[in-house]
Coordinates of C-alpha atoms and ligand atoms in Angstrom, one line a residue:
M1 CA 132.8 132.6 197.1
C2 CA 135.9 133.0 195.0
M3 CA 133.7 132.9 192.0
V4 CA 132.1 136.2 193.0
I5 CA 133.3 137.9 189.9
F6 CA 132.7 135.2 187.4
A7 CA 129.4 133.8 188.4
P8 CA 127.3 136.9 187.8
L9 CA 129.1 137.6 184.5
F10 CA 128.6 134.1 183.1
A11 CA 125.0 134.1 184.3
I12 CA 124.5 137.2 182.3
F13 CA 126.0 135.7 179.3
A14 CA 123.8 132.7 179.6
F15 CA 120.5 134.5 179.8
A16 CA 121.4 137.3 177.4
T17 CA 122.4 134.8 174.6
C18 CA 119.3 132.7 175.1
G19 CA 116.7 135.3 176.2
G20 CA 117.8 137.9 173.7
Y21 CA 117.8 135.6 170.7
S22 CA 115.7 136.2 167.6
G23 CA 116.2 134.2 164.3
Q24 CA 114.9 134.2 160.9
L25 CA 114.6 131.6 158.2
Q26 CA 113.7 132.1 154.6
V27 CA 112.1 130.1 151.8
S28 CA 111.3 130.7 148.2
M29 CA 108.2 129.6 146.2
D30 CA 108.2 129.7 142.5
C31 CA 104.7 129.0 141.2
L32 CA 103.9 127.6 137.8
N33 CA 102.2 130.9 137.2
K34 CA 105.1 133.1 138.0
T35 CA 102.9 136.1 138.9
D36 CA 101.8 134.2 142.0
S37 CA 105.4 133.4 143.2
N38 CA 106.9 134.7 146.4
F39 CA 110.7 134.4 146.4
S40 CA 111.3 135.5 149.9
I41 CA 109.0 134.3 152.5
A42 CA 110.6 135.2 155.8
I43 CA 109.7 133.7 159.0
D44 CA 110.8 135.3 162.3
F45 CA 110.9 133.5 165.7
A46 CA 112.4 134.5 169.0
Y47 CA 112.7 133.5 172.6
P48 CA 110.8 131.8 174.3
F49 CA 110.3 129.7 171.1
R50 CA 106.6 129.0 171.1
L51 CA 106.8 127.9 167.5
Y52 CA 103.1 126.8 167.3
Q53 CA 102.3 130.7 167.6
V54 CA 104.7 131.6 164.7
Y55 CA 102.9 131.8 161.4
F56 CA 103.5 133.0 157.8
D57 CA 101.4 133.4 154.6
A58 CA 102.3 131.2 151.7
P59 CA 100.8 131.7 148.2
L60 CA 98.5 128.8 147.1
C61 CA 99.7 129.6 143.6
E62 CA 96.0 130.2 142.5
G63 CA 95.8 133.9 141.9
K64 CA 96.2 136.1 145.0
R65 CA 95.0 133.4 147.3
R66 CA 97.2 132.5 150.3
E67 CA 97.2 130.1 153.2
R68 CA 98.2 130.9 156.8
L69 CA 100.6 128.3 158.2
F70 CA 101.9 127.8 161.8
L71 CA 105.2 126.1 162.7
D72 CA 105.2 123.1 165.0
G73 CA 106.6 122.7 168.5
D74 CA 107.0 124.6 171.8
F75 CA 110.4 124.9 173.3
S76 CA 109.5 127.5 175.9
A77 CA 109.7 125.0 178.9
S78 CA 113.4 124.3 178.4
A79 CA 114.3 127.8 177.2
E80 CA 112.4 129.5 180.2
L81 CA 114.0 127.0 182.6
F82 CA 117.4 127.9 181.3
V83 CA 116.9 131.7 181.5
T84 CA 115.2 131.4 184.9
T85 CA 118.2 129.4 186.3
A86 CA 120.5 132.0 184.8
V87 CA 118.5 135.0 186.3
F88 CA 118.4 133.5 189.7
A89 CA 122.0 132.4 189.6
F90 CA 122.9 135.9 188.7
L91 CA 120.7 137.4 191.6
Y92 CA 122.0 134.9 194.1
S93 CA 125.7 135.5 193.2
L94 CA 125.2 139.2 193.5
L95 CA 123.5 138.9 196.8
A96 CA 126.2 136.5 198.1
T97 CA 128.9 138.9 197.0
V98 CA 127.2 141.8 198.9
V99 CA 126.7 139.6 202.0
Y100 CA 130.2 138.3 201.9
I101 CA 131.8 141.7 201.5
F102 CA 129.7 144.0 203.6
Y103 CA 128.2 141.6 206.3
Q104 CA 131.2 139.4 207.0
N105 CA 130.3 139.1 210.7
K106 CA 126.7 138.1 210.0
Y107 CA 127.9 135.7 207.4
R108 CA 130.2 133.9 209.9
E109 CA 127.6 133.9 212.7
N110 CA 126.7 130.4 213.7
N111 CA 128.4 129.3 210.5
R112 CA 125.1 129.9 208.9
G113 CA 126.3 131.9 205.8
P114 CA 128.8 129.3 204.7
M115 CA 126.2 126.5 205.3
V116 CA 123.5 128.3 203.3
D117 CA 126.0 129.1 200.6
F118 CA 127.1 125.5 200.4
I119 CA 123.6 124.2 200.0
V120 CA 122.5 126.8 197.5
T121 CA 125.6 126.4 195.6
T122 CA 125.0 122.6 195.4
V123 CA 121.4 123.2 194.3
F124 CA 122.3 125.7 191.7
S125 CA 125.0 123.5 190.1
F126 CA 122.5 120.7 189.9
T127 CA 120.0 123.1 188.4
W128 CA 122.5 124.4 185.9
L129 CA 123.2 120.8 184.8
V130 CA 119.5 120.0 184.4
S131 CA 118.5 123.2 182.7
S132 CA 121.5 123.2 180.3
S133 CA 121.0 119.6 179.3
A134 CA 117.1 120.3 178.8
W135 CA 118.0 123.4 176.8
A136 CA 120.6 121.6 174.7
K137 CA 118.0 119.0 173.8
G138 CA 115.4 121.8 173.2
L139 CA 117.8 123.6 171.0
A140 CA 118.4 120.5 168.9
D141 CA 114.7 120.0 168.3
L142 CA 114.2 123.8 167.7
K143 CA 116.8 123.5 164.9
E144 CA 114.9 120.7 163.3
E145 CA 111.6 122.4 163.4
T146 CA 113.0 125.6 161.9
D147 CA 114.8 123.9 159.2
P148 CA 113.6 125.5 155.9
D149 CA 113.4 122.0 154.3
K150 CA 111.0 120.9 157.1
V151 CA 109.0 124.2 156.8
L152 CA 108.5 123.8 153.1
Q153 CA 106.7 120.4 153.8
L154 CA 104.0 122.4 155.6
I155 CA 103.1 124.4 152.4
S156 CA 100.6 122.7 150.3
A157 CA 101.5 124.5 147.0
C158 CA 105.0 123.0 147.2
R159 CA 103.6 119.6 146.8
M160 CA 102.7 120.2 143.0
K161 CA 102.0 123.8 142.0
A162 CA 105.4 125.3 142.9
E163 CA 109.1 124.9 143.0
C164 CA 110.1 125.5 146.6
R165 CA 113.5 125.9 148.0
P166 CA 115.3 127.0 151.1
V167 CA 116.9 130.4 151.1
Q168 CA 118.3 131.0 154.5
V169 CA 118.7 129.0 157.6
P170 CA 118.6 130.8 161.0
V171 CA 121.9 131.9 162.6
W172 CA 122.4 129.6 165.5
S173 CA 125.7 130.8 167.0
G174 CA 124.0 132.9 169.7
L175 CA 122.1 129.8 171.0
N176 CA 124.9 127.4 170.6
I177 CA 127.0 129.8 172.7
S178 CA 124.1 129.9 175.3
V179 CA 124.3 126.1 175.7
V180 CA 128.1 126.3 176.1
F181 CA 127.7 128.9 178.7
G182 CA 125.2 126.8 180.5
F183 CA 127.5 123.9 180.9
F184 CA 130.4 126.3 181.7
N185 CA 128.2 127.7 184.5
F186 CA 127.5 124.2 185.7
I187 CA 131.3 123.6 185.9
L188 CA 131.8 126.9 187.6
W189 CA 129.1 126.2 190.3
A190 CA 130.0 122.6 190.7
G191 CA 133.7 123.6 191.2
N192 CA 132.6 126.1 193.7
I193 CA 130.9 123.5 195.8
W194 CA 134.3 122.6 196.9
F195 CA 135.2 126.1 198.0
A196 CA 131.8 126.6 199.6
R197 CA 132.4 123.3 201.6
K198 CA 135.8 124.6 202.7
E199 CA 134.1 127.7 204.0
T200 CA 131.8 125.8 206.2
G201 CA 134.9 124.3 208.1
W202 CA 133.3 120.9 207.9
H203 CA 136.6 119.4 206.8
H204 CA 137.9 120.1 210.3
S205 CA 135.2 117.9 211.8
G206 CA 137.6 115.1 212.1
H207 CA 139.3 117.0 214.9
H208 CA 136.4 116.5 217.2
R209 CA 137.5 112.9 217.7
Y210 CA 140.5 114.1 219.6
P211 CA 139.2 115.8 222.8
L212 CA 142.6 117.2 223.8
R213 CA 143.2 119.0 220.7
S214 CA 139.7 120.1 220.3
A215 CA 139.7 121.5 223.8
S216 CA 142.8 123.4 223.4
E217 CA 141.5 124.8 220.1
K218 CA 138.3 125.9 222.0
Q219 CA 140.3 127.5 224.7
S220 CA 142.5 129.5 222.4
S221 CA 139.8 130.4 219.9
R222 CA 137.1 131.5 222.4
Q223 CA 138.9 134.9 222.9
P224 CA 138.6 136.5 219.5
Y225 CA 135.1 135.4 218.8
S226 CA 133.6 136.5 222.1
Q227 CA 135.0 140.0 221.4
S228 CA 133.5 140.4 218.0
S229 CA 130.2 138.6 217.7
F230 CA 129.1 137.9 221.3
E231 CA 128.8 141.6 222.0
E232 CA 126.7 142.2 218.9
N233 CA 124.5 139.3 219.7
P234 CA 123.6 139.1 223.4
S235 CA 120.9 136.6 222.6
F236 CA 123.5 133.8 222.4
D237 CA 122.8 131.1 224.9
Q238 CA 125.6 130.1 227.2
P239 CA 125.1 126.4 227.0
M240 CA 125.3 126.4 223.3
G241 CA 128.2 128.8 223.4
G242 CA 130.9 126.2 223.3
F243 CA 129.5 124.5 220.3
I244 CA 128.8 127.6 218.3
T245 CA 132.2 129.0 219.3
Q246 CA 134.0 126.0 218.2
H247 CA 132.2 125.8 214.9
A248 CA 132.2 129.5 214.1
V249 CA 135.8 129.9 214.9
L250 CA 136.9 126.8 213.0
G251 CA 135.0 128.3 210.2
Q252 CA 136.5 131.7 210.8
Q253 CA 140.2 130.5 211.1
S254 CA 139.9 128.3 208.1
S255 CA 138.1 130.8 206.0
Y256 CA 140.4 133.7 206.5
S257 CA 143.3 131.7 205.5
Q258 CA 141.5 130.1 202.8
V259 CA 139.9 133.1 201.4
G260 CA 143.4 134.3 200.6
S261 CA 144.3 131.2 198.9
C262 CA 140.9 131.0 197.1
V263 CA 141.2 134.7 195.9
S264 CA 144.7 134.0 194.6
S265 CA 144.1 130.6 193.2
G266 CA 140.5 130.9 192.2
P267 CA 140.8 133.0 189.1
I268 CA 143.8 131.0 187.9
T269 CA 141.9 127.7 188.4
F270 CA 138.9 128.9 186.5
A271 CA 141.0 130.6 183.8
G272 CA 142.5 127.2 183.3
Q273 CA 139.1 125.7 182.8
I274 CA 138.2 128.3 180.2
Ligands
NAG301 C1 106.1 137.3 150.3 O1 106.0 136.9 151.7 C2 106.3 137.9 152.6 C3 106.1 137.3 154.1 O2 107.3 136.5 154.4 C4 105.3 139.0 152.5 O3 105.6 140.1 153.4 C5 105.4 139.6 151.1 O4 104.4 140.6 150.9 C6 105.2 138.5 150.1 N1 105.4 138.9 148.7 C7 104.4 138.8 147.7 C8 104.8 139.3 146.4 O5 103.4 138.3 147.9
NAG302 C1 98.5 133.8 136.2 O1 97.9 134.6 137.2 C2 97.3 135.8 136.7 C3 96.9 136.6 137.9 O2 97.1 136.0 139.1 C4 96.2 135.4 135.7 O3 95.7 136.7 135.2 C5 96.8 134.7 134.6 O4 95.7 134.2 133.7 C6 97.5 133.4 135.1 N1 98.1 132.7 134.1 C7 98.0 131.4 133.9 C8 98.7 130.7 132.7 O5 97.3 130.7 134.6

């Protein structure tokens, strides 16, 4: 939860740098008959990088005749997985922020909020790792397929009738940054698993082994909880009350003190990671 400010922001960076990308490569063909030459054949491509749909017209160096050629490869799977992960991470972290700030009581109720947050955070950090790795691999292959030297091999006239050379390679900085942001998001979410786990209060579960202490904790903690949430939720069953109370209050006690430490230490921790 301490990452509330960073998570949406870095998710936006990830999907904006990848999803908003468009690149261009250029080659030049100098035919034996100069009038047929084309010195700047520009090939544009963009997210989601279905290169097999990207085409260009190259002179055949036989008068005005040309051939239409398509690039090779399809990197949409990894690119779309990456962007989808980023979009959902963005939406979830926004939602979590809203719930955390405006529905604090509902969030604490039954310890359900912290538990869901813990599970979802774990799933997201795993997804970030998988999608960033897949996208890093996809990007490496994309660079290979859009290498002007590789593209020139597709053009038949370059084999004998023309002198062909690369003019411009695509600018990759945007996509390189997207991969970096992907792995950074993984670190951010993986690091937050720890905070999310603290919020669940599970690290207090060791206390259950000591009945005396547990009982006294229950005794002292029943009061504040029954005032706040029990009145809002008359549907709570009495038999489960003790269990719920204990867990919820343990979560509450720990989190209120920890949110403070989290808020104060969180940004510093993550700033350190940057
Ligand atoms: C050279 O190729 C580009 C496509 O990249 C095309 O727009 C342009 O008309 C061509 N020029 C000539 C002289 O054929
Ligand atoms: C070069 O091409 C032009 C038209 O495309 C043609 O008129 C001319 O005869 C060609 N020259 C040679 C040497 O092939």
